[in-house]
mmCIF file of C-alpha atoms and ligand atoms in Angstrom:
data_model
loop_
_atom_site.group_PDB
_atom_site.id
_atom_site.type_symbol
_atom_site.label_atom_id
_atom_site.label_comp_id
_atom_site.label_asym_id
_atom_site.label_seq_id
_atom_site.Cartn_x
_atom_site.Cartn_y
_atom_site.Cartn_z
ATOM 1 C CA MET A 1405 -19.310 10.681 -0.230
ATOM 2 C CA LYS A 1406 -19.734 7.491 1.617
ATOM 3 C CA ILE A 1407 -16.683 5.444 3.046
ATOM 4 C CA CYS A 1408 -17.015 1.809 4.018
ATOM 5 C CA VAL A 1409 -15.098 1.564 7.086
ATOM 6 C CA LEU A 1410 -13.544 -2.114 8.162
ATOM 7 C CA PRO A 1411 -11.800 -2.103 11.512
ATOM 8 C CA GLY A 1412 -10.946 -5.744 11.243
ATOM 9 C CA ASP A 1413 -8.865 -7.806 13.732
ATOM 10 C CA GLY A 1414 -6.200 -6.764 16.458
ATOM 11 C CA ILE A 1415 -5.305 -3.561 16.828
ATOM 12 C CA GLY A 1416 -7.730 -2.627 14.097
ATOM 13 C CA PRO A 1417 -10.222 -1.222 15.875
ATOM 14 C CA GLU A 1418 -8.461 0.913 18.074
ATOM 15 C CA ILE A 1419 -6.397 2.517 14.763
ATOM 16 C CA MET A 1420 -9.670 2.701 12.762
ATOM 17 C CA ALA A 1421 -11.539 4.887 15.710
ATOM 18 C CA GLN A 1422 -8.574 7.493 15.553
ATOM 19 C CA ALA A 1423 -8.183 7.534 11.627
ATOM 20 C CA VAL A 1424 -12.316 8.151 11.585
ATOM 21 C CA ARG A 1425 -11.787 10.880 14.124
ATOM 22 C CA VAL A 1426 -9.088 12.799 12.338
ATOM 23 C CA LEU A 1427 -11.631 12.308 8.983
ATOM 24 C CA LYS A 1428 -14.503 13.614 10.492
ATOM 25 C CA ALA A 1429 -12.615 16.305 12.152
ATOM 26 C CA VAL A 1430 -11.473 17.501 8.876
ATOM 27 C CA HIS A 1431 -14.567 16.924 6.941
ATOM 28 C CA PRO A 1432 -17.689 16.418 8.954
ATOM 29 C CA SER A 1433 -19.624 15.559 6.417
ATOM 30 C CA LEU A 1434 -18.210 12.680 5.316
ATOM 31 C CA GLU A 1435 -20.156 9.687 5.655
ATOM 32 C CA THR A 1436 -19.031 6.730 7.053
ATOM 33 C CA GLU A 1437 -20.522 3.145 7.418
ATOM 34 C CA ASP A 1438 -18.721 -0.171 9.412
ATOM 35 C CA ALA A 1439 -18.806 -3.592 8.406
ATOM 36 C CA LEU A 1440 -16.537 -6.690 9.276
ATOM 37 C CA LEU A 1441 -13.907 -8.210 7.452
ATOM 38 C CA GLY A 1442 -11.407 -10.783 8.547
ATOM 39 C CA GLY A 1443 -11.587 -12.936 11.500
ATOM 40 C CA CYS A 1444 -14.266 -10.821 12.811
ATOM 41 C CA ALA A 1445 -16.504 -11.676 10.141
ATOM 42 C CA VAL A 1446 -15.686 -15.389 10.533
ATOM 43 C CA ASP A 1447 -17.022 -15.168 13.790
ATOM 44 C CA ALA A 1448 -20.303 -13.210 13.151
ATOM 45 C CA PHE A 1449 -21.053 -14.699 9.528
ATOM 46 C CA GLY A 1450 -18.963 -17.857 9.004
ATOM 47 C CA SER A 1451 -17.153 -15.915 6.355
ATOM 48 C CA PRO A 1452 -14.279 -13.635 6.078
ATOM 49 C CA TYR A 1453 -15.741 -11.277 3.214
ATOM 50 C CA PRO A 1454 -19.394 -11.827 4.333
ATOM 51 C CA GLU A 1455 -22.321 -10.819 1.946
ATOM 52 C CA PRO A 1456 -23.314 -7.308 3.900
ATOM 53 C CA THR A 1457 -19.549 -6.288 3.495
ATOM 54 C CA ARG A 1458 -19.570 -7.104 -0.081
ATOM 55 C CA VAL A 1459 -22.672 -5.082 -0.763
ATOM 56 C CA LEU A 1460 -21.589 -1.976 1.583
ATOM 57 C CA ALA A 1461 -17.834 -2.211 -0.113
ATOM 58 C CA ARG A 1462 -19.098 -2.255 -3.485
ATOM 59 C CA LYS A 1463 -21.815 0.766 -3.098
ATOM 60 C CA ALA A 1464 -19.221 2.912 -1.077
ATOM 61 C CA ASP A 1465 -16.981 5.569 -2.968
ATOM 62 C CA ALA A 1466 -14.232 4.479 -0.750
ATOM 63 C CA VAL A 1467 -12.743 1.885 1.350
ATOM 64 C CA LEU A 1468 -10.781 2.222 4.865
ATOM 65 C CA LEU A 1469 -9.711 -0.840 6.028
ATOM 66 C CA GLY A 1470 -7.533 -1.355 9.679
ATOM 67 C CA ALA A 1471 -6.071 -4.935 9.722
ATOM 68 C CA VAL A 1472 -7.201 -8.289 9.821
ATOM 69 C CA GLY A 1473 -6.124 -11.755 11.003
ATOM 70 C CA GLY A 1474 -4.595 -13.127 14.311
ATOM 71 C CA PRO A 1475 -3.864 -16.337 15.924
ATOM 72 C CA ARG A 1476 -7.314 -17.269 16.867
ATOM 73 C CA TRP A 1477 -7.864 -18.205 13.370
ATOM 74 C CA ASP A 1478 -4.384 -19.479 11.932
ATOM 75 C CA SER A 1479 -5.666 -22.741 12.437
ATOM 76 C CA LYS A 1480 -8.995 -22.628 10.671
ATOM 77 C CA PRO A 1481 -9.180 -23.770 6.855
ATOM 78 C CA ARG A 1482 -7.642 -21.340 3.987
ATOM 79 C CA ASP A 1483 -11.354 -20.422 3.190
ATOM 80 C CA LEU A 1484 -12.062 -18.963 6.929
ATOM 81 C CA ARG A 1485 -8.949 -17.483 7.125
ATOM 82 C CA PRO A 1486 -8.918 -13.847 7.515
ATOM 83 C CA GLU A 1487 -6.487 -13.089 4.933
ATOM 84 C CA THR A 1488 -8.554 -14.870 2.471
ATOM 85 C CA GLY A 1489 -10.867 -12.131 2.965
ATOM 86 C CA LEU A 1490 -8.307 -9.479 2.364
ATOM 87 C CA LEU A 1491 -8.055 -11.434 -1.312
ATOM 88 C CA ALA A 1492 -11.556 -11.317 -1.847
ATOM 89 C CA ILE A 1493 -12.309 -7.794 -1.484
ATOM 90 C CA ARG A 1494 -9.292 -7.171 -3.473
ATOM 91 C CA LYS A 1495 -10.588 -8.820 -6.734
ATOM 92 C CA ASP A 1496 -13.759 -8.156 -6.035
ATOM 93 C CA LEU A 1497 -13.315 -4.453 -5.967
ATOM 94 C CA GLY A 1498 -10.889 -4.718 -9.363
ATOM 95 C CA LEU A 1499 -8.193 -3.051 -7.815
ATOM 96 C CA PHE A 1500 -5.665 -3.224 -10.005
ATOM 97 C CA ALA A 1501 -3.160 -0.374 -8.877
ATOM 98 C CA ASN A 1502 -1.271 -0.549 -5.322
ATOM 99 C CA LEU A 1503 0.221 2.601 -4.244
ATOM 100 C CA ARG A 1504 2.725 2.487 -1.724
ATOM 101 C CA PRO A 1505 4.731 5.752 -0.081
ATOM 102 C CA ALA A 1506 7.808 5.206 1.671
ATOM 103 C CA LEU A 1507 7.882 8.753 3.443
ATOM 104 C CA LEU A 1508 10.683 9.226 6.216
ATOM 105 C CA TYR A 1509 9.998 12.165 8.573
ATOM 106 C CA PRO A 1510 13.375 13.845 9.776
ATOM 107 C CA GLU A 1511 12.197 13.447 13.188
ATOM 108 C CA LEU A 1512 12.249 9.529 12.731
ATOM 109 C CA ALA A 1513 15.457 9.469 10.634
ATOM 110 C CA ASP A 1514 17.443 6.993 13.065
ATOM 111 C CA SER A 1515 14.665 4.850 12.744
ATOM 112 C CA SER A 1516 16.418 3.290 9.687
ATOM 113 C CA THR A 1517 18.754 0.677 9.575
ATOM 114 C CA LEU A 1518 20.667 2.921 6.950
ATOM 115 C CA LYS A 1519 22.477 5.860 7.464
ATOM 116 C CA PRO A 1520 20.401 9.175 8.615
ATOM 117 C CA GLU A 1521 22.255 11.181 5.854
ATOM 118 C CA VAL A 1522 20.969 8.675 3.090
ATOM 119 C CA VAL A 1523 17.600 8.361 4.221
ATOM 120 C CA ALA A 1524 16.627 11.439 6.142
ATOM 121 C CA GLY A 1525 13.520 13.111 4.275
ATOM 122 C CA LEU A 1526 13.006 10.166 2.107
ATOM 123 C CA ASP A 1527 9.655 10.698 0.471
ATOM 124 C CA ILE A 1528 8.959 8.062 -2.350
ATOM 125 C CA LEU A 1529 6.270 6.475 -3.889
ATOM 126 C CA ILE A 1530 5.945 2.728 -5.571
ATOM 127 C CA VAL A 1531 3.238 2.163 -7.945
ATOM 128 C CA ARG A 1532 2.559 -1.648 -8.388
ATOM 129 C CA GLU A 1533 0.685 -3.271 -10.799
ATOM 130 C CA LEU A 1534 -1.680 -5.637 -8.374
ATOM 131 C CA THR A 1535 -3.728 -8.021 -11.137
ATOM 132 C CA GLY A 1536 -1.403 -9.549 -14.028
ATOM 133 C CA ASP A 1537 2.080 -10.755 -14.370
ATOM 134 C CA ILE A 1538 3.821 -13.999 -13.360
ATOM 135 C CA TYR A 1539 1.308 -14.091 -10.535
ATOM 136 C CA PHE A 1540 -1.949 -14.452 -12.554
ATOM 137 C CA GLY A 1541 -0.465 -16.089 -16.123
ATOM 138 C CA GLN A 1542 -1.888 -19.356 -17.014
ATOM 139 C CA PRO A 1543 -0.590 -22.000 -17.645
ATOM 140 C CA ARG A 1544 1.170 -22.749 -14.320
ATOM 141 C CA GLY A 1545 1.714 -25.828 -12.413
ATOM 142 C CA ILE A 1546 4.501 -28.509 -10.982
ATOM 143 C CA GLU A 1547 4.222 -31.525 -13.743
ATOM 144 C CA THR A 1548 6.172 -34.639 -13.582
ATOM 145 C CA ARG A 1549 7.505 -34.937 -17.403
ATOM 146 C CA GLU A 1550 10.425 -36.866 -19.398
ATOM 147 C CA ILE A 1551 13.304 -34.291 -19.692
ATOM 148 C CA ASP A 1552 16.760 -34.969 -20.798
ATOM 149 C CA GLY A 1553 15.926 -39.142 -20.849
ATOM 150 C CA LYS A 1554 14.831 -38.523 -17.021
ATOM 151 C CA ARG A 1555 10.969 -38.313 -15.115
ATOM 152 C CA GLN A 1556 11.202 -35.294 -13.009
ATOM 153 C CA ARG A 1557 9.039 -32.661 -11.371
ATOM 154 C CA PHE A 1558 8.726 -29.623 -13.697
ATOM 155 C CA GLY A 1559 7.674 -25.848 -12.216
ATOM 156 C CA PHE A 1560 6.560 -23.474 -14.351
ATOM 157 C CA ASN A 1561 4.875 -20.157 -14.506
ATOM 158 C CA THR A 1562 3.621 -17.838 -17.101
ATOM 159 C CA MET A 1563 4.618 -13.725 -17.103
ATOM 160 C CA HIS A 1564 2.320 -11.730 -19.520
ATOM 161 C CA TYR A 1565 0.884 -7.839 -19.588
ATOM 162 C CA SER A 1566 -1.205 -6.739 -22.202
ATOM 163 C CA GLU A 1567 -0.830 -3.118 -23.675
ATOM 164 C CA ALA A 1568 -4.238 -2.181 -22.001
ATOM 165 C CA GLU A 1569 -2.844 -3.292 -18.671
ATOM 166 C CA ILE A 1570 0.550 -1.386 -19.158
ATOM 167 C CA VAL A 1571 -1.481 1.850 -20.102
ATOM 168 C CA ARG A 1572 -4.018 1.470 -17.113
ATOM 169 C CA ILE A 1573 -1.085 1.471 -14.538
ATOM 170 C CA GLY A 1574 1.065 3.684 -16.492
ATOM 171 C CA ARG A 1575 -1.925 6.339 -16.477
ATOM 172 C CA VAL A 1576 -1.999 6.026 -12.381
ATOM 173 C CA ALA A 1577 1.498 6.302 -12.002
ATOM 174 C CA PHE A 1578 2.109 9.408 -14.473
ATOM 175 C CA ASP A 1579 -0.736 11.104 -12.886
ATOM 176 C CA ALA A 1580 0.468 10.162 -9.019
ATOM 177 C CA ALA A 1581 4.062 11.899 -10.516
ATOM 178 C CA ARG A 1582 2.211 14.913 -11.491
ATOM 179 C CA ARG A 1583 0.704 15.417 -8.292
ATOM 180 C CA ARG A 1584 4.117 15.001 -6.698
ATOM 181 C CA GLY A 1585 7.870 15.935 -8.068
ATOM 182 C CA ARG A 1586 6.834 14.906 -11.800
ATOM 183 C CA LYS A 1587 9.771 12.388 -12.140
ATOM 184 C CA LEU A 1588 8.930 8.826 -12.977
ATOM 185 C CA CYS A 1589 11.185 5.840 -12.843
ATOM 186 C CA SER A 1590 9.848 2.866 -14.730
ATOM 187 C CA VAL A 1591 11.360 -0.653 -13.618
ATOM 188 C CA ASP A 1592 11.643 -3.421 -15.782
ATOM 189 C CA LYS A 1593 13.951 -6.421 -16.977
ATOM 190 C CA MET A 1594 14.036 -5.630 -20.665
ATOM 191 C CA ASN A 1595 17.213 -6.894 -21.243
ATOM 192 C CA VAL A 1596 15.939 -10.783 -20.377
ATOM 193 C CA LEU A 1597 11.737 -10.526 -20.536
ATOM 194 C CA GLU A 1598 9.955 -9.859 -23.926
ATOM 195 C CA THR A 1599 7.157 -9.104 -21.399
ATOM 196 C CA THR A 1600 9.160 -6.103 -19.852
ATOM 197 C CA GLN A 1601 10.112 -5.046 -23.338
ATOM 198 C CA LEU A 1602 6.729 -4.527 -23.809
ATOM 199 C CA TRP A 1603 6.205 -2.733 -20.682
ATOM 200 C CA ARG A 1604 9.294 -0.391 -21.421
ATOM 201 C CA ASP A 1605 7.924 0.419 -24.849
ATOM 202 C CA VAL A 1606 4.237 1.290 -23.505
ATOM 203 C CA MET A 1607 5.725 3.393 -20.937
ATOM 204 C CA THR A 1608 7.765 5.169 -23.398
ATOM 205 C CA GLU A 1609 4.873 5.840 -25.716
ATOM 206 C CA LEU A 1610 2.147 6.843 -22.987
ATOM 207 C CA SER A 1611 5.122 9.704 -21.618
ATOM 208 C CA GLY A 1612 4.197 11.620 -24.751
ATOM 209 C CA ASN A 1613 0.764 12.358 -23.195
ATOM 210 C CA TYR A 1614 2.691 13.517 -20.092
ATOM 211 C CA PRO A 1615 5.388 15.781 -21.215
ATOM 212 C CA ASP A 1616 5.285 17.347 -17.674
ATOM 213 C CA VAL A 1617 6.638 14.223 -15.996
ATOM 214 C CA MET A 1618 10.377 13.222 -16.933
ATOM 215 C CA LEU A 1619 10.092 9.285 -17.393
ATOM 216 C CA THR A 1620 13.265 7.736 -16.845
ATOM 217 C CA HIS A 1621 13.602 3.476 -17.101
ATOM 218 C CA MET A 1622 15.846 1.177 -14.743
ATOM 219 C CA LEU A 1623 16.342 -2.503 -14.738
ATOM 220 C CA VAL A 1624 15.035 -4.365 -11.660
ATOM 221 C CA ASP A 1625 18.540 -5.444 -10.065
ATOM 222 C CA ASN A 1626 20.126 -1.714 -10.660
ATOM 223 C CA ALA A 1627 16.680 -0.774 -8.979
ATOM 224 C CA ALA A 1628 17.052 -2.855 -6.163
ATOM 225 C CA MET A 1629 20.651 -1.686 -5.364
ATOM 226 C CA GLN A 1630 19.608 1.991 -6.044
ATOM 227 C CA LEU A 1631 16.880 1.676 -3.487
ATOM 228 C CA VAL A 1632 19.480 1.489 -0.533
ATOM 229 C CA ARG A 1633 22.837 3.346 -2.000
ATOM 230 C CA GLU A 1634 20.491 6.141 -2.867
ATOM 231 C CA PRO A 1635 16.963 6.209 -2.356
ATOM 232 C CA LYS A 1636 16.414 9.906 -2.719
ATOM 233 C CA GLN A 1637 17.253 10.187 -6.386
ATOM 234 C CA PHE A 1638 13.483 8.571 -6.752
ATOM 235 C CA ASP A 1639 10.001 10.354 -6.649
ATOM 236 C CA VAL A 1640 7.611 7.873 -8.075
ATOM 237 C CA ILE A 1641 8.694 3.949 -9.212
ATOM 238 C CA VAL A 1642 6.132 2.241 -11.046
ATOM 239 C CA THR A 1643 6.523 -1.543 -12.053
ATOM 240 C CA GLY A 1644 4.778 -5.081 -12.501
ATOM 241 C CA ASN A 1645 3.374 -6.972 -10.007
ATOM 242 C CA MET A 1646 6.226 -9.373 -9.285
ATOM 243 C CA PHE A 1647 9.286 -6.537 -8.950
ATOM 244 C CA GLY A 1648 6.847 -4.248 -7.400
ATOM 245 C CA ASP A 1649 6.204 -6.687 -4.633
ATOM 246 C CA ILE A 1650 9.663 -7.411 -3.887
ATOM 247 C CA LEU A 1651 10.495 -3.179 -4.188
ATOM 248 C CA SER A 1652 7.911 -1.932 -2.024
ATOM 249 C CA ASP A 1653 8.650 -4.221 0.569
ATOM 250 C CA GLU A 1654 12.204 -2.984 0.423
ATOM 251 C CA ALA A 1655 11.119 0.602 0.059
ATOM 252 C CA SER A 1656 8.886 0.768 3.101
ATOM 253 C CA MET A 1657 11.938 -1.074 5.276
ATOM 254 C CA LEU A 1658 14.112 1.675 4.181
ATOM 255 C CA THR A 1659 11.879 4.064 6.793
ATOM 256 C CA GLY A 1660 12.438 1.305 9.447
ATOM 257 C CA SER A 1661 8.836 2.088 11.117
ATOM 258 C CA ILE A 1662 6.257 0.046 10.056
ATOM 259 C CA GLY A 1663 3.443 1.618 12.337
ATOM 260 C CA MET A 1664 4.036 4.975 10.009
ATOM 261 C CA LEU A 1665 3.413 3.702 6.377
ATOM 262 C CA PRO A 1666 -0.184 4.022 4.591
ATOM 263 C CA SER A 1667 -1.111 2.390 1.260
ATOM 264 C CA ALA A 1668 -3.824 2.227 -1.570
ATOM 265 C CA SER A 1669 -4.951 0.088 -3.742
ATOM 266 C CA LEU A 1670 -7.274 1.595 -6.772
ATOM 267 C CA ASP A 1671 -9.517 0.531 -9.187
ATOM 268 C CA GLU A 1672 -10.260 2.019 -12.509
ATOM 269 C CA SER A 1673 -12.643 4.297 -11.512
ATOM 270 C CA GLY A 1674 -10.285 5.709 -8.839
ATOM 271 C CA LYS A 1675 -12.419 3.942 -5.972
ATOM 272 C CA GLY A 1676 -9.856 2.490 -3.827
ATOM 273 C CA LEU A 1677 -9.203 0.800 -0.646
ATOM 274 C CA TYR A 1678 -6.880 2.555 1.558
ATOM 275 C CA GLU A 1679 -5.127 0.670 4.417
ATOM 276 C CA PRO A 1680 -1.984 0.442 6.778
ATOM 277 C CA SER A 1681 1.080 -1.679 5.568
ATOM 278 C CA HIS A 1682 1.327 -3.271 8.840
ATOM 279 C CA GLY A 1683 -0.637 -6.406 9.969
ATOM 280 C CA SER A 1684 -3.077 -6.787 13.195
ATOM 281 C CA ALA A 1685 -0.182 -6.677 15.705
ATOM 282 C CA PRO A 1686 -2.157 -9.035 17.990
ATOM 283 C CA ASP A 1687 0.596 -8.274 20.938
ATOM 284 C CA LEU A 1688 -0.344 -4.979 21.016
ATOM 285 C CA ALA A 1689 -4.630 -5.197 20.596
ATOM 286 C CA GLY A 1690 -6.654 -3.964 23.393
ATOM 287 C CA ARG A 1691 -3.815 -1.864 25.036
ATOM 288 C CA ASP A 1692 -3.535 1.453 23.330
ATOM 289 C CA LEU A 1693 -0.422 1.058 22.444
ATOM 290 C CA ALA A 1694 -0.074 0.708 18.370
ATOM 291 C CA ASN A 1695 0.691 3.396 16.700
ATOM 292 C CA PRO A 1696 -2.391 4.957 14.336
ATOM 293 C CA LEU A 1697 -0.419 7.212 12.153
ATOM 294 C CA ALA A 1698 -0.430 4.788 9.163
ATOM 295 C CA THR A 1699 -3.679 4.133 9.260
ATOM 296 C CA ILE A 1700 -4.360 7.976 9.762
ATOM 297 C CA LEU A 1701 -2.428 8.666 6.504
ATOM 298 C CA SER A 1702 -4.229 5.964 4.509
ATOM 299 C CA ALA A 1703 -7.107 8.147 5.577
ATOM 300 C CA ALA A 1704 -5.134 11.490 3.877
ATOM 301 C CA MET A 1705 -4.317 9.556 0.728
ATOM 302 C CA LEU A 1706 -8.112 8.375 0.480
ATOM 303 C CA LEU A 1707 -9.069 12.045 0.566
ATOM 304 C CA ARG A 1708 -6.201 12.695 -2.010
ATOM 305 C CA TYR A 1709 -6.936 9.832 -4.705
ATOM 306 C CA THR A 1710 -10.580 9.211 -4.533
ATOM 307 C CA PHE A 1711 -11.990 12.576 -3.519
ATOM 308 C CA SER A 1712 -9.297 14.772 -5.318
ATOM 309 C CA MET A 1713 -9.273 16.586 -1.817
ATOM 310 C CA GLN A 1714 -5.373 17.424 -2.146
ATOM 311 C CA ALA A 1715 -5.644 20.194 0.334
ATOM 312 C CA ASP A 1716 -7.666 18.425 3.035
ATOM 313 C CA ALA A 1717 -4.903 15.393 2.541
ATOM 314 C CA GLU A 1718 -2.160 18.061 3.009
ATOM 315 C CA ARG A 1719 -3.810 19.441 6.332
ATOM 316 C CA ILE A 1720 -3.881 15.901 7.946
ATOM 317 C CA GLU A 1721 0.112 15.046 6.656
ATOM 318 C CA ASN A 1722 1.077 18.607 7.703
ATOM 319 C CA ALA A 1723 -0.621 17.555 11.413
ATOM 320 C CA VAL A 1724 1.192 14.190 11.552
ATOM 321 C CA ARG A 1725 4.356 16.503 10.752
ATOM 322 C CA LYS A 1726 3.682 18.969 13.567
ATOM 323 C CA VAL A 1727 3.163 15.855 16.131
ATOM 324 C CA LEU A 1728 6.092 14.382 15.395
ATOM 325 C CA ALA A 1729 7.918 17.946 15.461
ATOM 326 C CA GLN A 1730 6.392 18.242 18.926
ATOM 327 C CA GLY A 1731 7.996 14.963 20.141
ATOM 328 C CA PHE A 1732 4.685 12.590 20.567
ATOM 329 C CA ARG A 1733 5.844 8.799 20.262
ATOM 330 C CA THR A 1734 3.931 6.034 20.466
ATOM 331 C CA ALA A 1735 5.897 2.997 21.445
ATOM 332 C CA ASP A 1736 7.049 1.645 18.477
ATOM 333 C CA ILE A 1737 8.688 4.980 17.401
ATOM 334 C CA TYR A 1738 9.360 5.951 21.063
ATOM 335 C CA ARG A 1739 13.240 7.216 21.544
ATOM 336 C CA PRO A 1740 14.572 8.714 25.014
ATOM 337 C CA GLY A 1741 13.637 12.389 25.058
ATOM 338 C CA THR A 1742 10.440 11.872 23.002
ATOM 339 C CA LYS A 1743 7.070 12.100 24.844
ATOM 340 C CA LYS A 1744 5.713 8.513 24.710
ATOM 341 C CA ILE A 1745 1.766 8.603 24.190
ATOM 342 C CA GLY A 1746 -0.893 6.008 23.633
ATOM 343 C CA THR A 1747 -3.094 5.310 20.490
ATOM 344 C CA ARG A 1748 -6.097 7.432 21.303
ATOM 345 C CA ALA A 1749 -3.650 10.280 22.909
ATOM 346 C CA MET A 1750 -2.075 10.468 19.256
ATOM 347 C CA GLY A 1751 -5.117 10.833 17.562
ATOM 348 C CA ASP A 1752 -6.017 13.679 19.995
ATOM 349 C CA ALA A 1753 -2.658 15.226 18.881
ATOM 350 C CA VAL A 1754 -3.368 15.001 15.526
ATOM 351 C CA ILE A 1755 -6.708 16.944 15.369
ATOM 352 C CA ALA A 1756 -5.283 19.537 17.822
ATOM 353 C CA ALA A 1757 -2.357 19.753 15.162
ATOM 354 C CA LEU A 1758 -4.591 20.628 12.360
ATOM 355 C CA ASP A 1759 -4.356 23.838 10.744
ATOM 356 C CA ALA A 1760 -7.419 26.015 10.755
ATOM 357 C CA ARG A 1761 -9.065 26.045 7.050
HETATM 358 P P1 NAD B 635 2.301 -7.248 11.943
HETATM 359 O O1 NAD B 635 2.257 -6.212 10.959
HETATM 360 O O2 NAD B 635 0.877 -7.173 12.631
HETATM 361 O O3 NAD B 635 3.278 -7.110 13.172
HETATM 362 C C1 NAD B 635 4.613 -6.842 13.179
HETATM 363 C C2 NAD B 635 5.314 -6.162 14.394
HETATM 364 O O4 NAD B 635 5.208 -4.792 14.316
HETATM 365 C C3 NAD B 635 4.707 -6.675 15.653
HETATM 366 O O5 NAD B 635 5.818 -6.293 16.846
HETATM 367 C C4 NAD B 635 3.496 -5.353 15.884
HETATM 368 O O6 NAD B 635 3.682 -5.405 17.091
HETATM 369 C C5 NAD B 635 4.654 -4.367 15.294
HETATM 370 N N1 NAD B 635 3.293 -3.498 14.762
HETATM 371 C C6 NAD B 635 2.613 -3.360 13.761
HETATM 372 N N2 NAD B 635 1.705 -2.583 13.576
HETATM 373 C C7 NAD B 635 1.784 -1.513 14.658
HETATM 374 C C8 NAD B 635 1.380 -0.364 14.876
HETATM 375 N N3 NAD B 635 0.512 0.076 13.956
HETATM 376 N N4 NAD B 635 1.996 0.162 15.692
HETATM 377 C C9 NAD B 635 2.768 -0.292 16.630
HETATM 378 N N5 NAD B 635 3.477 -1.574 16.635
HETATM 379 C C10 NAD B 635 3.013 -2.666 15.255
HETATM 380 O O7 NAD B 635 2.688 -8.578 11.426
HETATM 381 P P2 NAD B 635 2.535 -10.004 12.025
HETATM 382 O O8 NAD B 635 2.957 -9.880 13.346
HETATM 383 O O9 NAD B 635 3.317 -10.821 10.823
HETATM 384 O O10 NAD B 635 1.024 -10.398 11.480
HETATM 385 C C11 NAD B 635 0.160 -10.585 12.771
HETATM 386 C C12 NAD B 635 -1.471 -10.856 12.171
HETATM 387 O O11 NAD B 635 -1.479 -10.080 10.999
HETATM 388 C C13 NAD B 635 -1.148 -11.896 11.344
HETATM 389 O O12 NAD B 635 -2.512 -12.481 11.541
HETATM 390 C C14 NAD B 635 -1.111 -11.975 9.752
HETATM 391 O O13 NAD B 635 -1.342 -12.495 8.791
HETATM 392 C C15 NAD B 635 -1.664 -10.644 9.876
HETATM 393 N N6 NAD B 635 -1.408 -9.204 8.706
HETATM 394 C C16 NAD B 635 -2.536 -8.588 7.753
HETATM 395 C C17 NAD B 635 -2.078 -7.936 7.079
HETATM 396 C C18 NAD B 635 -3.424 -6.979 6.587
HETATM 397 O O14 NAD B 635 -4.325 -6.853 6.848
HETATM 398 N N7 NAD B 635 -2.873 -6.297 5.755
HETATM 399 C C19 NAD B 635 -0.959 -7.612 6.531
HETATM 400 C C20 NAD B 635 -0.032 -8.259 7.365
HETATM 401 C C21 NAD B 635 0.190 -9.084 8.306
#
């Protein structure tokens, strides 16, 4: 069981150090090996996703990533930007399923812009298809064409999904629902788009293999509305690349605390890249101020989805709950009356809160 650890830039090394400490506290035998991705890799190798990182990432069972990017690299050409490394590793590892939980701990209910009673205890998971849809469909472009007797610019993209692509993401979502509340809502726009009519048909057919999971369907415009009206009605949501892009950001913001949100991107064999939803927060780097909990929770997802270590994942998640209940907060989630602590002390608190096995 080998994990490729990519701390990255900005706060990446600080938050990653705490996540690795927690992983090792839970599983001393887990093997980890560090490599460079992002700006630090540009500085060392002249590439944001250099060959040694590619070799290690491919060989490892899972990848744990901090965050990449920062103003130092913003003016570089696109192929030397840290974010290019992120896209390259996702593509290289064939990661097609993006899982983003939006979980609001009761203790943080006042972090959200929504009323506490609407969001307190929120626990939903968005499963987004990551490699298909209108984002990658051909043909695409902007051309000058003769339309209605007038030369004008014409922009076009192509939306498509094959049955196999829908089945593949559907299985991930049904399996995830099985591990949670056994409710799956598939989001589409079948009243307008044939591609998503196929999406709905295939999800319905697939549900025959998952009689223990309740499948419902919702149009994307209604889903966007329901997510702010009554988000707790959802358990797992599965949708395509474009709708998922929008809905997962909407859902993550329901919780109002970017330092708390983990994510996973999985390939066909369950190998995954796990990372916090936030960026490298250069304003906080090197100051022991960053919240490491999103990265620690990403490590919990790694145990659950790649290694099927459900109990160990829950040990970490329960420890995070306990720490919040004890009143410990990093600056981003601090409120008067709670105890403000730094990045490393938050790692210490989570380790201290781990239940005995
Ligand atoms: P960001 O997520 O880094 O920061 C947004 C705000 O949230 C900042 O105020 C920051 O201080 C705060 N924040 C973020 N993570 C935090 C944490 N763990 N604890 C406490 N506060 C936290 O987004 P940004 O400022 O738009 O981008 C900064 C850099 O990160 C850019 O170079 C961007 O390209 C990169 N980025 C990387 C990723 C990634 O690696 N997946 C994702 C988004 C942005």
